[in-house]
Amino acid sequence: MRRAAVALAVLLAAGGAQAAERRCGWLHNPTPGNWWLTDRVGQWVLSTQGGYEAGGMESLPDMTVGGWVATNGSYGYGCACLRVEVEGAGSRIVRVLRAEPLPLSRCRNDRSLPRP
């Protein structure tokens, strides 16, 4: 058992496996195809128009149910918690496993988050 735990730790440290993380904060979608999450740690890229896209993006629920601030037609930002796999050394989300829209007040009242 101990040997298996050590092997898993080595794989994780080497970036051979992605650990799922829960990240909560401002979810931005300012223009088509551009998505990122800003949490207390920093900014996490989910997709860029015509470029990178994390796996699982097609399964994002309607994020406007918890509140949405439109800044460009229907595009804008909201508050959400995402269960994701992240790139080891970077700030890019590799896969979205689950997404939960939250009321805007949750992020507005969180002093560890920057203003959107």
Coordinates of C-alpha atoms in Angstrom, one line a residue:
M1 CA 0.0 0.0 0.0
R2 CA 2.8 2.4 0.9
R3 CA 4.6 1.7 -2.4
A4 CA 1.4 2.5 -4.4
A5 CA 1.0 5.8 -2.5
V6 CA 4.6 6.8 -3.3
A7 CA 4.2 5.9 -6.9
L8 CA 1.0 8.0 -7.2
A9 CA 2.8 10.9 -5.5
V10 CA 5.7 10.7 -8.0
L11 CA 3.2 10.7 -10.9
L12 CA 1.4 13.7 -9.6
A13 CA 4.7 15.6 -9.0
A14 CA 5.9 14.7 -12.5
G15 CA 2.6 15.9 -14.1
G16 CA 1.7 12.4 -15.3
A17 CA -1.7 12.6 -13.7
Q18 CA -4.1 15.5 -13.1
A19 CA -5.8 15.8 -9.7
A20 CA -9.3 17.3 -9.6
E21 CA -9.6 20.6 -7.8
R22 CA -12.6 22.8 -6.8
R23 CA -12.1 26.3 -7.9
C24 CA -14.6 29.1 -7.1
G25 CA -14.7 32.6 -8.3
W26 CA -15.7 34.9 -11.2
L27 CA -16.4 33.1 -14.4
H28 CA -15.8 35.3 -17.4
N29 CA -17.2 34.9 -20.9
P30 CA -16.7 38.4 -22.5
T31 CA -16.8 37.3 -26.1
P32 CA -17.5 34.1 -28.1
G33 CA -15.1 31.3 -27.2
N34 CA -13.3 33.2 -24.5
W35 CA -13.8 31.8 -21.0
W36 CA -11.7 32.1 -17.8
L37 CA -12.1 31.8 -14.1
T38 CA -10.6 34.2 -11.6
D39 CA -10.3 32.8 -8.1
R40 CA -8.2 33.7 -5.0
V41 CA -5.1 32.2 -6.6
G42 CA -5.3 33.8 -10.0
Q43 CA -6.7 33.5 -13.5
W44 CA -7.5 30.0 -15.0
V45 CA -8.0 29.8 -18.8
L46 CA -10.8 27.5 -20.0
S47 CA -10.8 28.5 -23.7
T48 CA -9.7 31.1 -26.2
Q49 CA -11.5 32.0 -29.3
G50 CA -10.1 30.0 -32.2
G51 CA -7.5 28.4 -30.0
Y52 CA -7.3 26.4 -26.8
E53 CA -10.4 24.7 -25.3
A54 CA -10.5 22.6 -22.1
G55 CA -12.2 19.3 -22.3
G56 CA -15.7 19.2 -20.9
M57 CA -16.6 22.8 -22.0
E58 CA -19.7 21.5 -23.8
S59 CA -21.1 20.3 -20.6
L60 CA -21.2 23.7 -18.8
P61 CA -24.8 24.3 -17.6
D62 CA -26.6 27.6 -18.1
M63 CA -24.4 29.8 -15.9
T64 CA -26.9 32.7 -15.9
V65 CA -29.2 30.9 -13.4
G66 CA -27.2 32.2 -10.4
G67 CA -27.0 35.7 -11.8
W68 CA -25.1 37.0 -14.8
V69 CA -23.7 40.5 -15.5
A70 CA -24.1 41.2 -19.3
T71 CA -21.2 43.4 -20.5
N72 CA -21.4 42.6 -24.3
G73 CA -24.8 41.5 -25.4
S74 CA -25.4 38.2 -23.7
Y75 CA -21.6 37.9 -22.9
G76 CA -20.3 38.9 -19.5
Y77 CA -19.5 37.2 -16.1
G78 CA -21.0 35.4 -13.2
C79 CA -20.0 33.6 -10.1
A80 CA -19.4 29.8 -10.1
C81 CA -17.6 26.8 -8.6
L82 CA -15.9 24.4 -11.0
R83 CA -14.6 21.0 -10.4
V84 CA -11.6 20.8 -12.8
E85 CA -8.3 19.3 -13.7
V86 CA -5.6 21.9 -14.1
E87 CA -2.3 22.0 -15.9
G88 CA 0.5 21.2 -13.4
A89 CA 2.7 24.2 -13.7
G90 CA 0.4 26.6 -15.5
S91 CA -2.9 28.4 -15.0
R92 CA -4.8 26.5 -17.6
I93 CA -7.8 24.2 -16.9
V94 CA -7.4 20.9 -18.8
R95 CA -10.9 19.5 -18.2
V96 CA -14.1 20.7 -16.7
L97 CA -15.7 17.9 -14.6
R98 CA -18.5 19.9 -13.1
A99 CA -19.8 23.4 -12.9
E100 CA -22.2 25.1 -10.5
P101 CA -23.5 28.6 -11.0
L102 CA -23.7 30.6 -7.8
P103 CA -25.4 33.9 -6.8
L104 CA -23.4 37.0 -7.6
S105 CA -23.5 37.9 -4.0
R106 CA -21.3 34.9 -3.1
C107 CA -18.4 36.3 -5.1
R108 CA -19.1 39.9 -4.3
N109 CA -18.9 39.2 -0.6
D110 CA -15.7 37.1 -0.9
R111 CA -12.9 39.5 0.1
S112 CA -10.2 37.1 -1.3
L113 CA -11.5 37.6 -4.8
P114 CA -10.5 40.6 -7.0
R115 CA -13.3 42.7 -8.4
P116 CA -14.5 41.4 -11.8

